[in-house]
Coordinates of C-alpha atoms in Angstrom, one line a residue:
M1 CA -46.4 -55.4 -105.0
N2 CA -46.5 -58.8 -106.6
I3 CA -46.6 -61.3 -103.8
T4 CA -45.4 -65.0 -104.4
D5 CA -45.9 -68.1 -102.6
N6 CA -42.5 -67.9 -101.3
D7 CA -42.9 -64.2 -100.2
I8 CA -45.9 -65.2 -98.1
K9 CA -44.1 -68.2 -96.6
L10 CA -41.3 -66.0 -95.4
I11 CA -43.6 -63.3 -94.2
K12 CA -45.5 -65.9 -92.1
S13 CA -42.2 -67.4 -90.9
K14 CA -41.3 -64.1 -89.2
G15 CA -44.8 -63.8 -87.6
L16 CA -45.8 -61.0 -89.8
T17 CA -48.8 -60.7 -92.0
V18 CA -49.0 -59.6 -95.6
D19 CA -51.2 -56.7 -94.7
K20 CA -48.5 -55.6 -92.1
V21 CA -45.8 -55.6 -94.8
L22 CA -48.0 -53.7 -97.2
S23 CA -48.7 -51.0 -94.6
Q24 CA -44.9 -50.8 -94.2
I25 CA -44.5 -50.3 -97.9
E26 CA -47.3 -47.5 -97.7
I27 CA -45.1 -45.7 -95.1
F28 CA -42.3 -45.5 -97.3
K29 CA -44.4 -44.1 -100.2
N30 CA -46.3 -41.6 -97.9
E31 CA -43.2 -40.8 -95.8
I32 CA -42.9 -40.1 -92.2
P33 CA -43.7 -36.5 -91.2
F34 CA -41.1 -34.7 -89.2
V35 CA -42.0 -33.7 -85.8
A36 CA -42.9 -30.2 -85.1
L37 CA -40.6 -28.7 -82.5
R38 CA -41.7 -25.8 -80.4
S39 CA -38.7 -25.3 -78.3
A40 CA -35.8 -27.2 -76.7
A41 CA -36.5 -28.5 -73.2
T42 CA -34.0 -26.5 -70.8
P43 CA -33.7 -26.1 -67.1
E44 CA -36.9 -24.4 -65.8
N45 CA -38.6 -25.2 -69.1
G46 CA -39.1 -29.0 -69.0
I47 CA -36.0 -30.1 -67.3
T48 CA -35.7 -30.0 -63.5
K49 CA -32.8 -29.5 -61.3
F50 CA -32.7 -30.9 -57.8
S51 CA -30.9 -29.5 -54.7
E52 CA -28.7 -31.6 -52.6
V53 CA -31.1 -31.6 -49.7
Y54 CA -34.0 -32.7 -52.2
Q55 CA -31.7 -35.5 -53.5
K56 CA -31.0 -36.8 -50.1
E57 CA -34.8 -36.9 -49.4
L58 CA -35.5 -38.8 -52.7
I59 CA -32.8 -41.3 -51.8
E60 CA -34.2 -41.8 -48.4
R61 CA -37.6 -42.3 -49.9
Y62 CA -36.2 -45.0 -52.3
E63 CA -34.1 -46.9 -49.8
K64 CA -37.0 -47.0 -47.3
K65 CA -39.6 -48.3 -49.9
V66 CA -37.4 -50.5 -52.3
K67 CA -37.2 -53.4 -49.7
N68 CA -40.9 -54.1 -50.7
L69 CA -40.7 -53.6 -54.3
E70 CA -39.9 -55.7 -57.4
T71 CA -37.2 -54.1 -59.4
I72 CA -35.3 -55.0 -62.6
K73 CA -32.7 -53.6 -64.7
F74 CA -33.2 -53.7 -68.5
V75 CA -30.0 -53.5 -70.6
P76 CA -30.2 -53.3 -74.4
A77 CA -27.0 -55.3 -75.3
S78 CA -27.3 -56.5 -78.9
G79 CA -25.1 -53.8 -80.2
A80 CA -22.1 -55.2 -82.2
A81 CA -18.8 -54.2 -81.3
S82 CA -17.9 -53.7 -84.9
R83 CA -19.1 -50.0 -84.8
M84 CA -16.6 -49.4 -82.1
F85 CA -13.9 -50.3 -84.3
K86 CA -15.0 -48.5 -87.5
E87 CA -11.8 -46.4 -87.8
L88 CA -9.6 -49.5 -87.2
F89 CA -11.4 -51.6 -89.9
R90 CA -10.8 -48.7 -92.2
F91 CA -7.3 -48.7 -91.3
L92 CA -7.0 -52.4 -92.2
D93 CA -8.6 -51.8 -95.5
Y94 CA -6.6 -48.7 -96.6
Y95 CA -3.1 -48.8 -95.1
D96 CA -0.2 -50.5 -96.9
A97 CA 2.8 -50.6 -94.9
D98 CA 4.8 -51.5 -97.9
K99 CA 3.9 -48.3 -99.6
E100 CA 4.0 -45.7 -96.9
S101 CA 4.8 -45.0 -93.4
L102 CA 2.1 -44.8 -90.6
N103 CA 2.9 -41.2 -90.2
S104 CA 2.4 -40.5 -93.9
Y105 CA -1.1 -42.4 -93.7
T106 CA -2.3 -40.6 -90.6
N107 CA -1.5 -37.4 -92.2
H108 CA -3.2 -37.6 -95.7
E109 CA -6.2 -39.7 -94.1
K110 CA -6.4 -37.2 -91.3
A111 CA -6.7 -40.2 -89.2
D112 CA -6.6 -38.8 -85.7
A113 CA -8.4 -41.7 -84.3
I114 CA -5.4 -44.0 -85.3
R115 CA -2.9 -41.4 -83.8
L116 CA -4.8 -41.5 -80.6
F117 CA -5.2 -45.3 -80.5
L118 CA -1.5 -45.6 -81.0
I119 CA -0.7 -43.2 -78.4
G120 CA -3.0 -44.8 -75.7
L121 CA -2.2 -48.4 -77.0
E122 CA -0.8 -49.8 -73.6
K123 CA -3.7 -48.2 -71.6
F124 CA -6.4 -50.4 -73.3
P125 CA -7.6 -53.2 -71.2
F126 CA -7.0 -55.8 -74.2
Y127 CA -3.3 -54.7 -74.8
N128 CA -1.7 -57.6 -73.1
T129 CA -4.0 -60.1 -74.4
V130 CA -3.6 -59.0 -78.1
M131 CA 0.1 -58.5 -77.6
N132 CA 0.6 -62.1 -76.4
E133 CA -1.3 -63.4 -79.4
V134 CA 0.6 -61.1 -81.7
K135 CA 4.1 -62.3 -80.5
Q136 CA 3.2 -66.0 -80.8
L137 CA 2.1 -65.4 -84.5
S138 CA 5.0 -63.0 -85.3
P139 CA 8.2 -63.8 -83.2
D140 CA 10.1 -61.1 -85.2
F141 CA 7.5 -58.4 -84.2
D142 CA 10.0 -56.2 -82.6
S143 CA 12.0 -55.8 -85.8
L144 CA 9.0 -54.6 -87.8
T145 CA 8.2 -50.9 -88.5
E146 CA 5.8 -49.0 -86.4
G147 CA 3.1 -49.3 -89.2
E148 CA 3.6 -53.0 -89.6
Q149 CA 3.4 -53.5 -85.9
L150 CA 0.2 -51.5 -85.5
Y151 CA -1.4 -53.3 -88.5
L152 CA -0.5 -56.8 -87.3
F153 CA -1.9 -55.7 -83.7
V154 CA -5.2 -54.4 -85.1
E155 CA -5.6 -57.3 -87.5
V156 CA -5.0 -59.9 -84.7
M157 CA -7.4 -58.1 -82.4
L158 CA -10.2 -57.7 -85.0
R159 CA -10.2 -60.5 -87.6
E160 CA -11.5 -63.9 -87.2
K161 CA -8.1 -65.7 -87.6
G162 CA -7.1 -63.6 -84.4
L163 CA -9.1 -62.8 -81.3
N164 CA -12.2 -61.8 -83.4
Y165 CA -13.2 -58.8 -81.3
G166 CA -14.8 -57.3 -84.5
W167 CA -17.5 -60.1 -84.1
Y168 CA -18.1 -59.8 -80.4
P169 CA -21.1 -58.1 -78.9
K170 CA -20.0 -54.9 -77.1
G171 CA -21.1 -56.4 -73.8
L172 CA -18.5 -59.1 -73.9
L173 CA -15.4 -56.8 -74.9
P174 CA -12.7 -56.1 -72.3
F175 CA -13.6 -52.7 -71.0
H176 CA -11.7 -52.2 -67.8
K177 CA -8.4 -53.3 -66.5
Y178 CA -8.0 -54.2 -62.8
S179 CA -5.2 -55.7 -61.0
E180 CA -6.9 -58.8 -60.5
R181 CA -8.5 -59.2 -64.0
I182 CA -10.0 -57.5 -67.0
A183 CA -13.7 -56.8 -66.8
T184 CA -16.3 -56.7 -69.6
A185 CA -19.2 -54.2 -69.7
F186 CA -21.6 -57.0 -68.9
E187 CA -19.6 -57.6 -65.6
E188 CA -19.7 -53.8 -64.8
H189 CA -23.4 -53.8 -65.1
L190 CA -23.6 -56.4 -62.3
Y191 CA -21.4 -54.3 -60.0
E192 CA -23.4 -51.2 -60.9
A193 CA -26.8 -53.0 -60.4
A194 CA -25.6 -54.1 -56.7
G195 CA -25.4 -50.4 -55.9
Y196 CA -29.2 -49.8 -56.3
N197 CA -31.1 -52.6 -57.9
V198 CA -31.5 -54.5 -54.7
N199 CA -34.5 -55.1 -52.5
G200 CA -34.0 -57.2 -49.1
D201 CA -32.7 -60.6 -49.6
K202 CA -34.0 -60.9 -53.1
A203 CA -31.7 -61.4 -56.1
S204 CA -30.8 -58.4 -58.2
K205 CA -32.6 -59.0 -61.4
I206 CA -30.9 -57.9 -64.7
H207 CA -32.4 -58.6 -68.2
F208 CA -30.3 -58.1 -71.2
T209 CA -31.5 -58.1 -74.7
I210 CA -29.0 -59.9 -76.9
S211 CA -28.5 -61.5 -80.2
K212 CA -29.3 -65.2 -80.1
E213 CA -26.0 -66.2 -81.5
H214 CA -24.3 -64.7 -78.3
L215 CA -26.4 -66.4 -75.8
E216 CA -23.9 -69.1 -75.0
A217 CA -21.2 -66.6 -74.7
F218 CA -23.1 -64.4 -72.2
N219 CA -24.0 -67.5 -70.2
E220 CA -20.3 -68.6 -70.1
E221 CA -19.3 -65.1 -69.0
F222 CA -21.8 -65.1 -66.1
E223 CA -20.6 -68.6 -64.9
H224 CA -17.0 -67.4 -65.1
I225 CA -17.6 -64.3 -63.1
Q226 CA -20.7 -65.0 -60.9
K227 CA -18.9 -66.4 -57.7
D228 CA -16.5 -63.6 -57.5
V229 CA -18.9 -60.8 -58.2
E230 CA -21.5 -62.0 -55.8
A231 CA -18.8 -62.4 -53.2
K232 CA -17.5 -58.9 -53.6
T233 CA -20.9 -57.3 -53.7
A234 CA -22.7 -59.4 -51.3
T235 CA -25.5 -59.7 -53.8
K236 CA -27.0 -62.7 -55.6
F237 CA -28.0 -62.1 -59.3
D238 CA -30.9 -63.3 -61.4
I239 CA -29.8 -62.9 -65.1
S240 CA -32.3 -63.3 -68.0
Y241 CA -32.1 -62.8 -71.6
S242 CA -34.5 -62.0 -74.6
F243 CA -33.9 -61.6 -78.4
Q244 CA -35.5 -59.0 -80.7
K245 CA -38.6 -60.6 -82.0
P246 CA -38.6 -61.6 -85.8
E247 CA -42.1 -60.0 -86.1
T248 CA -40.7 -56.6 -85.3
D249 CA -38.4 -56.8 -88.7
T250 CA -39.3 -54.4 -91.3
I251 CA -39.3 -54.9 -95.0
A252 CA -36.7 -52.9 -97.1
V253 CA -37.6 -51.2 -100.4
T254 CA -35.8 -49.8 -103.4
M255 CA -35.3 -46.0 -103.9
E256 CA -38.6 -46.2 -106.0
N257 CA -40.4 -47.9 -103.0
E258 CA -40.5 -51.3 -104.5
P259 CA -39.7 -54.3 -102.2
F260 CA -36.0 -54.9 -102.2
R261 CA -35.2 -58.4 -103.2
L262 CA -31.9 -60.3 -102.9
E263 CA -30.1 -62.0 -105.8
N264 CA -32.2 -65.1 -105.2
G265 CA -35.4 -63.2 -105.4
E266 CA -36.1 -63.3 -101.7
L267 CA -37.7 -60.2 -99.8
L268 CA -35.2 -58.5 -97.7
F269 CA -36.3 -57.8 -94.0
R270 CA -34.0 -55.8 -91.5
P271 CA -34.2 -55.4 -87.7
G272 CA -36.4 -52.6 -86.8
G273 CA -34.0 -50.7 -84.7
H274 CA -34.0 -50.4 -80.8
G275 CA -37.6 -49.5 -80.9
A276 CA -38.4 -53.2 -81.5
L277 CA -37.4 -53.6 -77.8
I278 CA -40.6 -52.2 -76.6
E279 CA -41.9 -55.7 -77.1
N280 CA -39.2 -57.2 -74.8
L281 CA -39.7 -54.4 -72.3
N282 CA -43.6 -55.1 -72.4
D283 CA -42.8 -58.8 -71.4
L284 CA -41.3 -57.6 -67.9
D285 CA -43.4 -56.8 -64.9
A286 CA -42.0 -55.0 -62.0
D287 CA -42.5 -52.0 -59.8
I288 CA -39.5 -50.3 -61.2
I289 CA -37.6 -50.9 -64.3
Y290 CA -34.2 -49.3 -64.8
I291 CA -33.0 -48.8 -68.4
K292 CA -29.5 -48.2 -69.4
N293 CA -27.3 -49.0 -72.6
I294 CA -24.7 -51.7 -72.3
D295 CA -21.7 -49.5 -73.1
N296 CA -22.6 -46.8 -70.5
V297 CA -20.5 -48.1 -67.6
V298 CA -17.7 -46.8 -65.4
V299 CA -14.8 -48.3 -63.3
R300 CA -15.9 -49.2 -59.8
K301 CA -14.3 -46.1 -58.2
Y302 CA -17.0 -44.0 -59.6
Q303 CA -20.0 -46.3 -59.1
N304 CA -21.1 -45.0 -55.6
E305 CA -21.7 -41.5 -57.2
L306 CA -23.6 -43.2 -60.1
S307 CA -25.8 -45.3 -57.7
G308 CA -26.7 -42.2 -55.8
F309 CA -28.3 -40.5 -58.7
K310 CA -30.1 -43.7 -59.9
K311 CA -31.7 -43.6 -56.3
V312 CA -32.5 -40.0 -57.0
L313 CA -34.4 -40.8 -60.1
A314 CA -36.0 -43.8 -58.5
G315 CA -37.1 -41.8 -55.4
K316 CA -38.6 -39.3 -57.8
L317 CA -40.5 -41.9 -59.6
L318 CA -42.1 -43.3 -56.3
E319 CA -42.9 -39.7 -55.4
I320 CA -44.8 -39.1 -58.6
Q321 CA -46.3 -42.4 -58.8
Q322 CA -47.8 -42.1 -55.2
E323 CA -49.4 -38.7 -56.1
V324 CA -50.6 -40.1 -59.5
F325 CA -52.2 -43.1 -57.9
D326 CA -53.8 -41.0 -55.0
I327 CA -55.5 -38.6 -57.5
L328 CA -56.7 -41.5 -59.9
K329 CA -58.1 -43.3 -56.8
C330 CA -59.8 -40.2 -55.6
I331 CA -61.5 -39.3 -58.8
D332 CA -62.7 -42.9 -59.1
K333 CA -64.7 -42.4 -56.0
E334 CA -66.0 -38.9 -56.4
V335 CA -65.7 -35.6 -58.5
P336 CA -63.0 -33.4 -57.0
T337 CA -63.9 -30.3 -55.2
E338 CA -62.8 -26.9 -56.8
E339 CA -59.9 -26.8 -54.2
K340 CA -58.8 -30.4 -55.2
L341 CA -59.1 -29.6 -58.9
K342 CA -56.8 -26.5 -58.3
Q343 CA -54.2 -28.8 -56.7
I344 CA -54.4 -31.4 -59.4
K345 CA -53.9 -28.8 -62.1
Q346 CA -50.9 -27.5 -60.2
F347 CA -49.4 -31.0 -60.0
L348 CA -50.0 -31.6 -63.7
V349 CA -48.3 -28.3 -64.7
E350 CA -45.6 -28.1 -62.3
E351 CA -44.5 -31.6 -61.8
L352 CA -45.5 -33.5 -64.9
N353 CA -45.1 -30.7 -67.4
V354 CA -48.7 -31.1 -68.9
R355 CA -49.7 -28.1 -70.9
L356 CA -53.3 -27.7 -70.2
P357 CA -55.9 -26.6 -72.9
L358 CA -56.5 -22.9 -72.8
D359 CA -60.3 -23.5 -72.1
F360 CA -59.7 -26.3 -69.5
D361 CA -61.6 -24.3 -66.8
K362 CA -64.6 -24.0 -69.0
F363 CA -64.9 -27.9 -69.2
S364 CA -67.7 -29.6 -67.5
D365 CA -66.8 -31.6 -64.4
K366 CA -67.2 -34.5 -66.4
F367 CA -64.8 -33.7 -69.0
K368 CA -62.2 -32.3 -66.5
V369 CA -62.1 -35.6 -64.8
L370 CA -61.8 -37.4 -68.2
F371 CA -58.9 -35.2 -69.2
I372 CA -57.1 -35.7 -65.8
K373 CA -57.6 -39.6 -66.0
E374 CA -56.5 -39.7 -69.6
S375 CA -53.4 -37.5 -68.6
L376 CA -52.4 -39.5 -65.6
N377 CA -53.4 -43.2 -66.3
R378 CA -50.1 -43.9 -68.2
P379 CA -46.7 -45.5 -67.7
I380 CA -44.3 -43.1 -66.1
R381 CA -40.7 -42.6 -66.8
V382 CA -38.1 -40.4 -65.2
C383 CA -35.3 -39.6 -67.4
G384 CA -31.8 -38.4 -66.6
M385 CA -30.6 -35.6 -68.8
V386 CA -27.0 -34.4 -69.2
I387 CA -25.6 -31.2 -70.4
N388 CA -25.1 -31.5 -74.2
E389 CA -21.4 -31.7 -75.3
G390 CA -22.0 -32.7 -78.8
E391 CA -22.6 -36.3 -78.4
P392 CA -24.9 -37.9 -81.1
G393 CA -28.4 -39.0 -80.2
G394 CA -31.7 -37.7 -79.0
G395 CA -32.6 -34.8 -76.8
P396 CA -35.4 -33.4 -74.8
F397 CA -37.9 -31.1 -76.7
W398 CA -41.2 -29.5 -76.5
V399 CA -43.3 -30.9 -79.6
K400 CA -46.6 -30.1 -81.0
Q401 CA -48.7 -33.1 -81.8
E402 CA -51.3 -33.3 -84.4
N403 CA -54.2 -32.8 -82.0
G404 CA -52.5 -29.5 -81.2
R405 CA -51.2 -30.4 -77.7
V406 CA -47.6 -29.5 -76.7
V407 CA -45.7 -32.2 -74.9
L408 CA -42.3 -33.2 -73.8
Q409 CA -40.6 -35.8 -75.9
I410 CA -37.1 -37.3 -76.6
I411 CA -36.4 -36.6 -80.2
E412 CA -33.8 -38.1 -82.4
A413 CA -32.1 -36.0 -85.1
P414 CA -33.5 -37.9 -88.1
Q415 CA -37.0 -36.9 -86.9
I416 CA -36.3 -33.2 -87.4
N417 CA -36.5 -31.3 -90.7
K418 CA -33.1 -29.6 -90.9
N419 CA -34.1 -27.9 -94.1
D420 CA -36.6 -25.8 -92.1
R421 CA -34.7 -22.9 -90.6
R422 CA -36.8 -22.6 -87.4
Q423 CA -36.6 -26.4 -86.6
K424 CA -32.9 -26.3 -87.2
D425 CA -32.4 -23.2 -84.8
I426 CA -34.5 -25.0 -82.2
L427 CA -32.2 -28.0 -82.5
A428 CA -29.2 -25.8 -82.2
S429 CA -30.5 -24.2 -79.0
A430 CA -30.8 -27.5 -77.1
T431 CA -28.8 -27.6 -73.9
H432 CA -29.3 -31.1 -72.9
F433 CA -28.9 -34.8 -74.2
N434 CA -30.6 -38.0 -73.4
P435 CA -28.0 -40.4 -72.1
V436 CA -30.5 -43.4 -72.1
D437 CA -30.8 -43.3 -68.2
L438 CA -34.4 -44.0 -67.4
V439 CA -36.3 -45.2 -64.4
C440 CA -39.7 -46.5 -65.3
G441 CA -43.1 -47.4 -63.6
V442 CA -45.2 -49.7 -65.8
R443 CA -48.1 -50.6 -63.4
N444 CA -51.3 -48.6 -63.1
Y445 CA -52.9 -47.4 -59.9
K446 CA -54.8 -50.8 -59.5
G447 CA -51.4 -52.6 -59.5
E448 CA -52.1 -53.9 -63.0
K449 CA -49.4 -53.8 -65.6
F450 CA -49.9 -51.5 -68.7
N451 CA -49.7 -53.0 -72.1
L452 CA -46.8 -50.8 -73.3
L453 CA -47.6 -51.2 -76.8
D454 CA -50.8 -49.1 -76.3
F455 CA -48.6 -46.2 -75.7
V456 CA -46.3 -46.2 -78.8
D457 CA -46.7 -43.4 -81.5
P458 CA -46.6 -45.3 -84.7
D459 CA -45.9 -42.2 -86.6
A460 CA -42.6 -41.6 -84.8
G461 CA -40.3 -43.9 -86.7
F462 CA -38.0 -42.9 -89.4
I463 CA -36.7 -43.9 -92.7
T464 CA -33.0 -44.2 -93.4
T465 CA -30.8 -45.0 -96.6
K466 CA -28.5 -48.0 -96.6
T467 CA -26.4 -49.8 -99.1
M468 CA -26.3 -53.6 -99.6
N469 CA -24.0 -55.4 -102.3
G470 CA -23.6 -51.9 -104.0
R471 CA -27.3 -51.4 -104.2
R472 CA -29.0 -48.5 -102.3
L473 CA -32.2 -49.2 -100.3
K474 CA -34.6 -47.7 -97.7
A475 CA -34.9 -49.1 -94.3
L476 CA -37.7 -48.5 -91.8
E477 CA -36.8 -47.9 -88.2
L478 CA -39.7 -48.5 -85.6
P479 CA -40.3 -45.6 -83.1
G480 CA -37.3 -45.6 -80.8
L481 CA -37.5 -47.3 -77.5
W482 CA -37.0 -44.1 -75.4
N483 CA -38.5 -42.0 -78.3
G484 CA -41.7 -42.7 -80.1
A485 CA -42.3 -46.0 -78.3
M486 CA -42.6 -44.1 -74.9
S487 CA -43.9 -40.7 -76.5
N488 CA -47.2 -41.4 -74.8
W489 CA -45.9 -42.1 -71.4
I490 CA -45.9 -39.5 -68.5
S491 CA -42.2 -38.0 -69.0
V492 CA -40.3 -36.2 -66.3
F493 CA -36.8 -34.8 -67.2
V494 CA -34.3 -34.4 -64.5
E495 CA -30.6 -33.0 -64.9
V496 CA -27.9 -35.4 -63.8
P497 CA -24.2 -34.8 -63.9
L498 CA -22.0 -35.8 -66.9
T499 CA -20.3 -38.3 -64.8
T500 CA -23.2 -40.6 -65.0
F501 CA -22.8 -40.7 -68.9
N502 CA -19.7 -42.5 -70.2
P503 CA -20.6 -44.4 -73.3
V504 CA -18.1 -46.3 -75.4
K505 CA -19.1 -45.5 -78.9
S506 CA -15.6 -45.7 -80.4
V507 CA -12.8 -47.8 -78.9
N508 CA -10.9 -44.8 -78.1
D509 CA -13.5 -43.8 -75.5
L510 CA -11.9 -46.5 -73.2
L511 CA -9.0 -44.0 -72.8
K512 CA -11.3 -41.6 -70.9
S513 CA -11.0 -41.3 -67.1
A514 CA -14.3 -43.1 -66.4
H515 CA -12.8 -46.1 -67.9
Q516 CA -9.3 -46.1 -66.6
V517 CA -8.7 -47.7 -63.2
K518 CA -5.3 -45.8 -63.1
L519 CA -5.3 -42.4 -64.8
F520 CA -2.5 -41.4 -67.3
S521 CA 0.6 -40.1 -65.6

């Protein structure tokens, strides 16, 4: 790589070093190895199902202890709404109302998403807002053909000269229509947090990771809704924000693994994906950190059920933490007895899904204690898992590491070699999906916060192919936040109901019951 003075200046401006950039280029050249799946995690094989009685016990444990704990909700919210409207943008690009009818277009393009959007049009929370704007711009709207009407509606909704929803962050889009007003995903996260992220008289803390250019808009939204939401929930909110750090950007390369340069000769850097947010998470300190994506919310009539399961996960975290801390404090004082070792082994295997070395019983007492401490002195996460209904994204698997140990991980599809028949079969056998529903403990048994960067698997990122200005390039995504960035945490997977998973990946997802205050008649 020929490095110019301008390259060095750009690299330093991002908080990166030349050595770091060169090491990223080496990753492209050497490629990232696929994970070695051993089996899918399933109920009774890595995923736990709780009885209703046990769920109540965990909720009671949480509610009893939370008053004396620091809690915070962490919401990745920098996602652009443009991806929600992918099919609608395509419609604007390819449909010509002067040349064909809407029905003709949807037939030859197999545009089922457009058909569904049209059928449910009046059920969308933004319908009246957009329609009012449309009729101001086009007084003769009612005389237009169906195709012309829909085209104009979508154009006004998405384009900059209209409402510009295509530019919005997903968190500030209209999500739910109530009788008194329309609520954004941001607002719904406040209502949800009031159901479980509360401890005594302290404010409910929520931290959003957003794009810097949207900070003012988020602040304005909070100012607009704060008084009303706090009155209705009897909860004060402490809202904070952070941005993806520029030093987590990664260099892009050509298909020949040479640095990709823009037309002006400047190196191209790209955001490193949601794995970069481990840096933001690492800046937080609390007894319990909830993690949930910005688009996974529900209308308020379902929030009690959702809050209940959050308390279940948090109660389980507290239960596990207590046992882990007791063991670590015990072995700090003395070598455990044979009976105590037996109990610890049982806890590791049955509660934490730790696969012990086959010769563990032959270890000396010193090495047994070292193994136990190394296995337990880590951040802890309890992850909700839902039954897989074909949603894209990561899932729970047993994975064989380079050191030969088999561990539980959340794995994304790009990490799996689908050309390997056995690996493909294991992927196909998966029964559950990761809905990004995590409850985390980031302090050790001495009350000190872990440095979460110490627990990232740097080899768990992945390389993707993108296009820019008609040129293909390779992009490097850092180990995902709930994938490789947490791969060396203690991980406990718990089955939660599908009702807790209601993401809005496409605009048409807003037509689902979880996002409709009044269901379709």
